[in-house]
PDB file of C-alpha atoms in Angstrom:
ATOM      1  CA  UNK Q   1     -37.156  75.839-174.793  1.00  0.00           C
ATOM      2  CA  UNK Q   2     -39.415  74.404-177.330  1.00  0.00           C
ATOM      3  CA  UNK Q   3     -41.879  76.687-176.078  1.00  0.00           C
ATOM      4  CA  UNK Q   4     -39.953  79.398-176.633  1.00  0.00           C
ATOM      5  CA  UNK Q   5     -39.495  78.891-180.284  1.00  0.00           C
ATOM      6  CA  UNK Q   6     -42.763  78.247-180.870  1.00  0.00           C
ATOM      7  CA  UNK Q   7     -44.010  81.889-179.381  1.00  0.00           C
ATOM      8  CA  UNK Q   8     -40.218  83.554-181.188  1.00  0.00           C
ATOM      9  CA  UNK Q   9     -41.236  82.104-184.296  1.00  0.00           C
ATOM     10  CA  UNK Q  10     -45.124  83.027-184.177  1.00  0.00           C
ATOM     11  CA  UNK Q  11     -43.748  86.383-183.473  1.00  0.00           C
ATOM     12  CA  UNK Q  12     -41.480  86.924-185.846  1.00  0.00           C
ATOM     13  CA  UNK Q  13     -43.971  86.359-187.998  1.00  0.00           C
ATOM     14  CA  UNK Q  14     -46.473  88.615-186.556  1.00  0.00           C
ATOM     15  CA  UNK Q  15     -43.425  91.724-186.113  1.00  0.00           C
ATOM     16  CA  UNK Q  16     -41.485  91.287-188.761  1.00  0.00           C
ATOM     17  CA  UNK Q  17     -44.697  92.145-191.358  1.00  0.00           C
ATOM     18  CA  UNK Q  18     -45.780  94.719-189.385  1.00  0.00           C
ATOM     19  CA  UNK Q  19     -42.100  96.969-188.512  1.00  0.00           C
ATOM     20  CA  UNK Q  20     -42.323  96.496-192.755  1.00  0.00           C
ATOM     21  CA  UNK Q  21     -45.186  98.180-192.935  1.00  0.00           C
ATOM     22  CA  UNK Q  22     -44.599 101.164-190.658  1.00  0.00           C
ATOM     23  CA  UNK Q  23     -45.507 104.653-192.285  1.00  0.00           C
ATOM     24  CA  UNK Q  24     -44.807 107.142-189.011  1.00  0.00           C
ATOM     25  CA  UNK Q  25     -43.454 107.510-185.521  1.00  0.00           C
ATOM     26  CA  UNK Q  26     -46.743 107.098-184.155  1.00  0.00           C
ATOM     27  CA  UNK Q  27     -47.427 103.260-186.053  1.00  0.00           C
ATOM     28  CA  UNK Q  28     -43.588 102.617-184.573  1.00  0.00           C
ATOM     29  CA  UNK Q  29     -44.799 102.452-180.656  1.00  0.00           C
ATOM     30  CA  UNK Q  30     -47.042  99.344-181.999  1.00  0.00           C
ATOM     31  CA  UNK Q  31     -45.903  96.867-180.352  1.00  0.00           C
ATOM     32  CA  UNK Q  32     -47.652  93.316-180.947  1.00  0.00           C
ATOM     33  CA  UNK Q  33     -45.124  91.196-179.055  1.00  0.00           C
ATOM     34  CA  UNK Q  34     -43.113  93.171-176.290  1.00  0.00           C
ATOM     35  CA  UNK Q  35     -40.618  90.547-175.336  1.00  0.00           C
ATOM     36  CA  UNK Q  36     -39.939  89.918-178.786  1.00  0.00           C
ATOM     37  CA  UNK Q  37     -39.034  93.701-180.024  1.00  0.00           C
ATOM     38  CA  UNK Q  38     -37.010  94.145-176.668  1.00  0.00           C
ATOM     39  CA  UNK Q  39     -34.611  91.091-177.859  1.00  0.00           C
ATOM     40  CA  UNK Q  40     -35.067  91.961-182.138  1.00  0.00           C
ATOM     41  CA  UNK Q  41     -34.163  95.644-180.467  1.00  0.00           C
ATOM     42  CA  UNK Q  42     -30.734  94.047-178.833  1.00  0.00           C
ATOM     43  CA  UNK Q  43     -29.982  91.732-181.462  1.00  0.00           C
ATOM     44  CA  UNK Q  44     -29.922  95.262-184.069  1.00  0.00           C
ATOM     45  CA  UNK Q  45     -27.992  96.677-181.272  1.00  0.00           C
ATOM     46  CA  UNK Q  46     -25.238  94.475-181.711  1.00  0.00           C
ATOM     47  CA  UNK Q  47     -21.904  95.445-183.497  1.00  0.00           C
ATOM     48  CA  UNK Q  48     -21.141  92.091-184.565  1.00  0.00           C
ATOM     49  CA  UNK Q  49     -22.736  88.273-184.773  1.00  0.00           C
ATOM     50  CA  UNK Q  50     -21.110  85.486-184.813  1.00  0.00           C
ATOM     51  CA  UNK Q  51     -22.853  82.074-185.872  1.00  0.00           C
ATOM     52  CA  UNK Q  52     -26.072  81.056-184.213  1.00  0.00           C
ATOM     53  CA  UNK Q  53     -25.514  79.213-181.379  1.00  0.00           C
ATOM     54  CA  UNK Q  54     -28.837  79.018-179.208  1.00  0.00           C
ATOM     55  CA  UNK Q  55     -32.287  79.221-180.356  1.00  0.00           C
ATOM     56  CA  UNK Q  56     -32.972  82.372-179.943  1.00  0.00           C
ATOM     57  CA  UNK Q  57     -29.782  83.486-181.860  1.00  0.00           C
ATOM     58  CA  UNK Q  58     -31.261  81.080-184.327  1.00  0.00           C
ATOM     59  CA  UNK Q  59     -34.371  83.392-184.631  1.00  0.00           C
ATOM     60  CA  UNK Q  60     -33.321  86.569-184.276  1.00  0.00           C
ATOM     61  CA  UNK Q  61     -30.553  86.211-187.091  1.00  0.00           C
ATOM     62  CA  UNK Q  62     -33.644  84.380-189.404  1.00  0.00           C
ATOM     63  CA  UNK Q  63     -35.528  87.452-188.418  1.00  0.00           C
ATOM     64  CA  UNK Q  64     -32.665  89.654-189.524  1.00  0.00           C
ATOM     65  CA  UNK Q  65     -33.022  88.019-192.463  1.00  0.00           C
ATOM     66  CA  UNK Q  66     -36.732  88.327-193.342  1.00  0.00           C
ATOM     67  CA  UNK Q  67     -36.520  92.177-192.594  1.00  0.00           C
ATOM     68  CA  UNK Q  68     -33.685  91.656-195.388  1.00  0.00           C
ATOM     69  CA  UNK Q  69     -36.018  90.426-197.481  1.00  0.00           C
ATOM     70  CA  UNK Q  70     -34.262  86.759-197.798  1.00  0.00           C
ATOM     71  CA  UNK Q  71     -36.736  84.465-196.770  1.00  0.00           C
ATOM     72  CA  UNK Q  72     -34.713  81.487-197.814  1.00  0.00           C
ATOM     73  CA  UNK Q  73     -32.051  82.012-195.364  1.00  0.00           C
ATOM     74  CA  UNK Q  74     -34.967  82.994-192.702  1.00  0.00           C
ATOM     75  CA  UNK Q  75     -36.594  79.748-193.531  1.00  0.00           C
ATOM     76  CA  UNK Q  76     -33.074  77.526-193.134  1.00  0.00           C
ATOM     77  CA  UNK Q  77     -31.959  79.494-190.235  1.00  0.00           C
ATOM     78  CA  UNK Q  78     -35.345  78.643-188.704  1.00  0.00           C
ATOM     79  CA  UNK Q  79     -34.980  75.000-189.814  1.00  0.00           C
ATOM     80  CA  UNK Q  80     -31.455  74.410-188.404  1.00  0.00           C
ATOM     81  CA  UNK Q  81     -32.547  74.580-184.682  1.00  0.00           C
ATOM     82  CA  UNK Q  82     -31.961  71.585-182.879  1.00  0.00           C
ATOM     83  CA  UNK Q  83     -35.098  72.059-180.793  1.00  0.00           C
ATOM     84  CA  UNK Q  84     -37.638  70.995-183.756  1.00  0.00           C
ATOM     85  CA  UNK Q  85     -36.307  67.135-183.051  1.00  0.00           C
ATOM     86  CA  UNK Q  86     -38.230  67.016-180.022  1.00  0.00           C
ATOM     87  CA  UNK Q  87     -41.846  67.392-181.862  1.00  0.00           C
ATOM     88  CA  UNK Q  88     -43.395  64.327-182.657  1.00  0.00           C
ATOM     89  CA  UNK Q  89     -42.888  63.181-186.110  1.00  0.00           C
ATOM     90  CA  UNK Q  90     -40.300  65.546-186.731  1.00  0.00           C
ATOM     91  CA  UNK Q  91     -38.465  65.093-189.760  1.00  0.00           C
ATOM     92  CA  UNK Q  92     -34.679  64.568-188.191  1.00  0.00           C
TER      93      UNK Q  92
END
């Protein structure tokens, strides 16, 4: 799991630039990260949200965020996951 908010977060931070950035239909289909647009694709999908409650709920609502253009509440969002404990020297 703390693998996989390692690569979600380097992601998101690879995507999130780049869907910004986006002129025309044919820069779209550039996909950096495929498993990462599939769930940012289901996570705009959905009607409603409720609270984070895993980690990747975690990212995909801070990457909501960042594609909002509030990079505060991408940063806390990102902060608040309980999987960051288990790095050494973590700040807890």
């Amino acid at each position: 799991e703390l693998l996989e908010a390692a690569f979600l977060v380097s992601s998101m931070l690879v995507e999130i630039p780049l869907l910004a950035s986006i002129d025309s239909e044919e820069q779209k289909r550039k996909v950096i990260s495929k498993p990462f647009r599939r769930l940012l694709d289901f996570a705009d999908r959905q009607v409603f949200t409720g609270p984070p409650e895993s980690t990747r709920d975690h990212i995909m609502q801070a990457s909501r965020a960042l594609q909002d253009g509030e990079w505060e509440k991408c940063r806390d969002l990102i902060q608040n996951i309980k999987i960051w404990s288990l790095m050494p020297e973590s700040a807890s």
